[in-house]
């Protein structure tokens, strides 16, 4: 196979192992069907009819110089004309059905439930798929009645491209402005607080006399990088100091989160006061809490408040 490849394409340098790997990749990925392989074999080796019964090895070799880049292990198109190269590999009808299915699915899906499309690489294969789908969109765009339908068509086309090239789609819907995600810094601080609380629990257990290996290992990790050892006579004092230090850190982290939350609330309220005061005042109103228990007795209520307001009490007021 390597000798025949060298005779067909003497300008391309490839090793026997690399050539065998490329043939194995094409066989496993099913890029070309049997008819396409046979056509490529006849074009590359028209006079070698005896190679047709060799199990398909020669057709792969004949197809290599036109469709495989010598620097990568993935097949790419080396033709100077990019248009329509991959439409020969992917059936047009299958692409059209994928596009139609994606557009119909997008039209019936609310905006917040649409999948998040990944950012795809600008490779020759991806550009060829996009160029093949662009002419199919003319019919849908001409029949579009408003901007929302045009948006659904374009999003469906992008979804079809991702499905054809095999890109991984996120199943979670897109987040809107009303339901923003938690900030990354706040998530990190909350994780630190959770770890610190777990460490305090382990230190308290060790101080109480729990000497399980897991507890002892955690205590040693807590004092890593210091001159404190568990065999010191003042280890209990060191444990108390370490626990107090962790509690102070937790309090500081919690104050940082509360300070940012209050600042963000003030900022949003000031901005809402400038744009919609009615909405601001409505958001500040506390909901009415209606009692669900039994109605209190009138005599008991009068006796309770009379004991607070009617009986004189002598208070010792200091300076």
Coordinates of C-alpha atoms in Angstrom, one line a residue:
X1 CA 0.0 0.0 0.0
X2 CA 2.8 2.4 0.8
X3 CA 4.6 1.6 -2.4
X4 CA 1.5 2.2 -4.5
X5 CA 0.9 5.5 -2.6
X6 CA 4.4 6.6 -3.3
X7 CA 4.0 5.9 -7.0
X8 CA 0.7 7.8 -7.2
X9 CA 1.8 10.8 -5.2
X10 CA 5.6 11.1 -5.1
X11 CA 5.4 14.7 -3.8
X12 CA 3.8 13.8 -0.5
X13 CA 6.0 12.3 2.2
X14 CA 4.2 9.8 4.5
X15 CA 5.4 6.9 6.6
X16 CA 3.9 3.4 6.4
X17 CA 2.5 3.7 10.0
X18 CA 1.0 7.1 9.3
X19 CA -0.6 5.8 6.1
X20 CA -2.0 2.7 7.9
X21 CA -3.4 5.0 10.7
X22 CA -5.2 7.2 8.2
X23 CA -6.7 4.2 6.4
X24 CA -7.9 2.8 9.7
X25 CA -9.5 6.1 10.6
X26 CA -11.4 6.4 7.3
X27 CA -12.7 2.8 7.7
X28 CA -13.9 3.4 11.2
X29 CA -15.5 6.9 10.6
X30 CA -17.5 5.8 7.6
X31 CA -16.8 9.1 5.7
X32 CA -17.4 7.5 2.3
X33 CA -19.8 4.8 1.3
X34 CA -19.0 1.8 -0.9
X35 CA -20.0 3.5 -4.1
X36 CA -17.8 6.6 -3.4
X37 CA -14.8 4.4 -2.5
X38 CA -15.2 2.5 -5.7
X39 CA -15.4 5.7 -7.8
X40 CA -12.3 7.1 -6.1
X41 CA -10.5 3.8 -6.7
X42 CA -11.3 3.9 -10.4
X43 CA -10.2 7.5 -10.7
X44 CA -6.9 6.9 -8.9
X45 CA -6.0 3.5 -10.3
X46 CA -7.9 3.0 -13.5
X47 CA -5.8 0.1 -14.9
X48 CA -5.5 -2.0 -11.7
X49 CA -8.7 -4.1 -11.8
X50 CA -7.0 -6.8 -9.9
X51 CA -6.9 -4.7 -6.8
X52 CA -10.7 -4.6 -6.5
X53 CA -10.7 -7.8 -4.4
X54 CA -8.1 -6.9 -1.9
X55 CA -10.5 -5.9 0.8
X56 CA -10.7 -2.2 0.3
X57 CA -7.2 -1.3 1.2
X58 CA -6.2 0.2 -2.2
X59 CA -9.3 2.4 -2.5
X60 CA -8.4 4.0 0.8
X61 CA -4.8 4.7 -0.4
X62 CA -6.1 6.2 -3.7
X63 CA -8.3 8.5 -1.7
X64 CA -5.7 9.6 0.7
X65 CA -3.8 12.3 -1.3
X66 CA -6.9 14.2 -2.3
X67 CA -8.6 14.2 1.1
X68 CA -6.0 13.9 3.9
X69 CA -3.7 16.6 5.1
X70 CA -0.2 15.4 5.8
X71 CA 0.1 17.3 9.1
X72 CA -3.0 16.1 10.9
X73 CA -4.8 12.8 11.7
X74 CA -8.2 14.1 10.7
X75 CA -9.4 14.1 7.1
X76 CA -9.7 17.6 5.6
X77 CA -10.4 18.8 2.1
X78 CA -7.3 19.9 0.2
X79 CA -9.1 21.2 -2.8
X80 CA -8.7 25.0 -3.5
X81 CA -12.4 25.3 -4.1
X82 CA -14.1 25.0 -0.7
X83 CA -17.7 25.2 -2.0
X84 CA -19.5 21.9 -2.2
X85 CA -16.6 19.6 -1.1
X86 CA -18.4 18.2 1.9
X87 CA -21.8 18.1 0.2
X88 CA -20.4 15.2 -1.7
X89 CA -19.9 13.3 1.5
X90 CA -23.2 14.3 3.2
X91 CA -26.4 13.6 1.4
X92 CA -28.2 16.8 0.5
X93 CA -31.6 15.3 1.4
X94 CA -30.4 14.3 4.9
X95 CA -29.1 17.8 5.5
X96 CA -32.3 19.3 4.2
X97 CA -34.4 17.1 6.6
X98 CA -32.1 18.0 9.5
X99 CA -32.6 21.7 8.7
X100 CA -36.3 21.4 8.4
X101 CA -36.6 19.4 11.7
X102 CA -34.4 22.0 13.5
X103 CA -36.5 24.9 12.2
X104 CA -39.8 23.3 13.2
X105 CA -38.4 22.5 16.7
X106 CA -37.2 26.1 17.2
X107 CA -40.5 27.5 16.2
X108 CA -42.3 25.5 18.8
X109 CA -39.8 26.1 21.6
X110 CA -39.9 29.3 23.8
X111 CA -36.8 31.5 23.7
X112 CA -35.8 30.7 27.3
X113 CA -35.9 26.9 26.6
X114 CA -33.7 26.9 23.5
X115 CA -30.4 25.1 23.9
X116 CA -27.2 27.1 24.2
X117 CA -25.2 26.8 21.0
X118 CA -21.5 26.2 21.3
X119 CA -18.8 28.2 19.5
X120 CA -17.6 26.0 16.6
X121 CA -14.2 26.2 15.0
X122 CA -13.8 27.8 11.5
X123 CA -12.5 24.7 9.8
X124 CA -12.9 23.8 6.2
X125 CA -15.4 21.2 7.0
X126 CA -17.6 23.5 9.1
X127 CA -17.5 26.3 6.5
X128 CA -18.5 23.8 3.8
X129 CA -21.5 22.7 5.8
X130 CA -22.6 26.3 6.3
X131 CA -22.2 27.1 2.6
X132 CA -24.3 24.0 1.8
X133 CA -27.1 25.0 4.1
X134 CA -27.2 28.7 3.1
X135 CA -29.0 28.1 -0.3
X136 CA -31.6 26.0 1.6
X137 CA -32.6 29.0 3.8
X138 CA -33.8 31.1 0.9
X139 CA -37.2 29.4 0.7
X140 CA -37.7 29.8 4.5
X141 CA -36.6 33.4 4.6
X142 CA -38.8 34.5 1.7
X143 CA -41.8 33.0 3.4
X144 CA -41.0 34.7 6.7
X145 CA -43.7 37.1 8.0
X146 CA -42.0 38.9 10.8
X147 CA -38.7 39.3 12.6
X148 CA -39.5 36.6 15.2
X149 CA -40.0 34.0 12.6
X150 CA -36.7 35.1 10.8
X151 CA -34.9 34.7 14.1
X152 CA -36.4 31.2 14.5
X153 CA -35.2 30.2 11.0
X154 CA -31.7 31.5 11.6
X155 CA -31.4 29.8 15.0
X156 CA -32.8 26.6 13.6
X157 CA -30.1 26.7 10.8
X158 CA -27.4 27.2 13.4
X159 CA -28.8 24.3 15.4
X160 CA -28.8 22.1 12.3
X161 CA -25.2 23.0 11.6
X162 CA -24.3 21.9 15.1
X163 CA -26.1 18.6 14.7
X164 CA -24.5 17.9 11.3
X165 CA -21.0 18.5 12.5
X166 CA -21.6 16.6 15.7
X167 CA -21.1 19.6 18.1
X168 CA -22.1 19.0 21.7
X169 CA -25.2 20.9 22.7
X170 CA -26.1 22.0 26.2
X171 CA -29.5 20.6 27.4
X172 CA -30.0 23.6 29.9
X173 CA -31.9 26.5 28.6
X174 CA -30.5 30.0 28.3
X175 CA -30.5 32.2 31.3
X176 CA -32.4 35.4 31.0
X177 CA -31.7 38.7 32.7
X178 CA -34.3 38.1 35.4
X179 CA -32.7 34.9 36.6
X180 CA -29.0 35.7 36.6
X181 CA -26.5 33.1 37.8
X182 CA -24.6 33.4 41.0
X183 CA -21.3 35.3 40.7
X184 CA -18.2 33.2 40.5
X185 CA -16.5 35.1 43.4
X186 CA -19.5 34.5 45.7
X187 CA -19.5 30.8 44.8
X188 CA -15.7 30.7 45.7
X189 CA -16.3 32.4 49.1
X190 CA -19.2 30.1 49.9
X191 CA -17.0 27.1 49.2
X192 CA -14.3 28.5 51.5
X193 CA -16.9 29.0 54.2
X194 CA -18.2 25.4 53.8
X195 CA -14.6 24.0 54.0
X196 CA -13.8 26.2 57.0
X197 CA -16.9 25.0 58.9
X198 CA -16.0 21.4 58.1
X199 CA -12.5 22.0 59.4
X200 CA -13.8 23.6 62.6
X201 CA -16.0 20.6 63.2
X202 CA -13.0 18.2 62.9
X203 CA -10.9 20.3 65.2
X204 CA -13.7 20.4 67.8
X205 CA -14.1 16.6 67.6
X206 CA -10.3 16.2 68.1
X207 CA -10.4 18.6 71.1
X208 CA -13.2 16.5 72.6
X209 CA -11.1 13.4 72.5
X210 CA -12.0 11.8 69.1
X211 CA -8.7 10.4 67.8
X212 CA -9.9 8.6 64.7
X213 CA -7.4 8.4 61.8
X214 CA -9.5 10.6 59.6
X215 CA -9.8 13.3 62.3
X216 CA -6.1 13.2 63.2
X217 CA -5.2 13.5 59.5
X218 CA -7.4 16.6 59.1
X219 CA -5.9 18.2 62.3
X220 CA -2.4 17.6 60.9
X221 CA -3.3 19.2 57.6
X222 CA -4.8 22.2 59.5
X223 CA -1.4 22.8 61.2
X224 CA 0.6 22.1 58.0
X225 CA 3.4 24.6 57.5
X226 CA 3.7 25.5 61.2
X227 CA 5.8 24.3 64.1
X228 CA 2.8 22.9 65.9
X229 CA 2.8 19.1 66.5
X230 CA 0.1 17.0 68.1
X231 CA 2.4 15.9 70.8
X232 CA 2.9 19.3 72.3
X233 CA 1.6 19.9 75.8
X234 CA -0.3 23.1 74.7
X235 CA -2.0 21.5 71.8
X236 CA -5.4 22.2 73.2
X237 CA -4.6 25.9 73.4
X238 CA -3.3 25.8 69.8
X239 CA -6.6 24.1 68.7
X240 CA -8.7 26.8 70.4
X241 CA -6.7 29.5 68.7
X242 CA -7.0 27.8 65.3
X243 CA -10.7 27.4 65.8
X244 CA -11.1 31.1 66.7
X245 CA -9.0 32.1 63.7
X246 CA -11.2 30.1 61.4
X247 CA -14.4 31.6 62.9
X248 CA -13.1 35.1 62.4
X249 CA -12.3 34.3 58.7
X250 CA -15.8 32.9 58.3
X251 CA -17.3 36.1 59.8
X252 CA -15.1 38.3 57.5
X253 CA -16.2 36.3 54.4
X254 CA -19.9 36.5 55.4
X255 CA -19.6 40.3 55.9
X256 CA -18.1 40.6 52.5
X257 CA -21.0 38.8 50.9
X258 CA -23.5 40.9 52.9
X259 CA -21.8 44.1 52.1
X260 CA -21.9 43.4 48.4
X261 CA -25.6 42.3 48.6
X262 CA -26.6 45.4 50.4
X263 CA -24.7 47.6 47.9
X264 CA -26.3 45.8 45.0
X265 CA -29.7 46.2 46.5
X266 CA -29.2 49.9 47.0
X267 CA -28.0 50.3 43.5
X268 CA -30.9 48.5 42.0
X269 CA -33.4 50.5 44.2
X270 CA -31.9 53.8 43.2
X271 CA -32.0 52.9 39.5
X272 CA -35.6 51.7 39.9
X273 CA -36.5 54.9 41.7
X274 CA -35.4 56.9 38.6
X275 CA -37.2 54.7 36.1
X276 CA -40.4 53.4 37.9
X277 CA -41.2 54.7 41.4
X278 CA -44.5 52.8 41.6
X279 CA -42.7 49.5 41.0
X280 CA -40.1 50.4 43.7
X281 CA -42.7 51.2 46.3
X282 CA -44.6 48.0 45.5
X283 CA -41.4 46.0 45.9
X284 CA -40.8 47.6 49.3
X285 CA -44.2 46.8 50.7
X286 CA -44.3 43.8 53.0
X287 CA -46.9 41.2 52.3
X288 CA -49.8 40.9 54.7
X289 CA -49.4 38.0 57.0
X290 CA -52.7 36.4 57.9
X291 CA -52.9 34.2 61.0
X292 CA -54.0 30.7 60.5
X293 CA -54.5 29.8 64.1
X294 CA -57.6 30.2 66.3
X295 CA -58.8 33.7 67.2
X296 CA -57.6 34.7 70.7
X297 CA -60.1 35.2 73.5
X298 CA -61.1 38.9 74.1
X299 CA -60.8 38.6 77.9
X300 CA -57.3 37.1 77.7
X301 CA -56.2 39.8 75.3
X302 CA -57.5 42.6 77.6
X303 CA -55.8 41.0 80.6
X304 CA -52.5 40.6 78.8
X305 CA -52.3 44.3 77.7
X306 CA -53.7 45.6 81.1
X307 CA -50.8 43.9 82.8
X308 CA -48.4 45.8 80.6
X309 CA -50.0 49.3 80.6
X310 CA -52.2 49.7 83.7
X311 CA -50.0 48.4 86.5
X312 CA -47.4 50.9 87.8
X313 CA -43.8 49.7 87.7
X314 CA -40.9 51.4 89.4
X315 CA -37.8 51.6 87.2
X316 CA -34.3 52.4 88.4
X317 CA -33.0 54.8 85.8
X318 CA -29.2 55.2 85.8
X319 CA -27.3 58.2 84.7

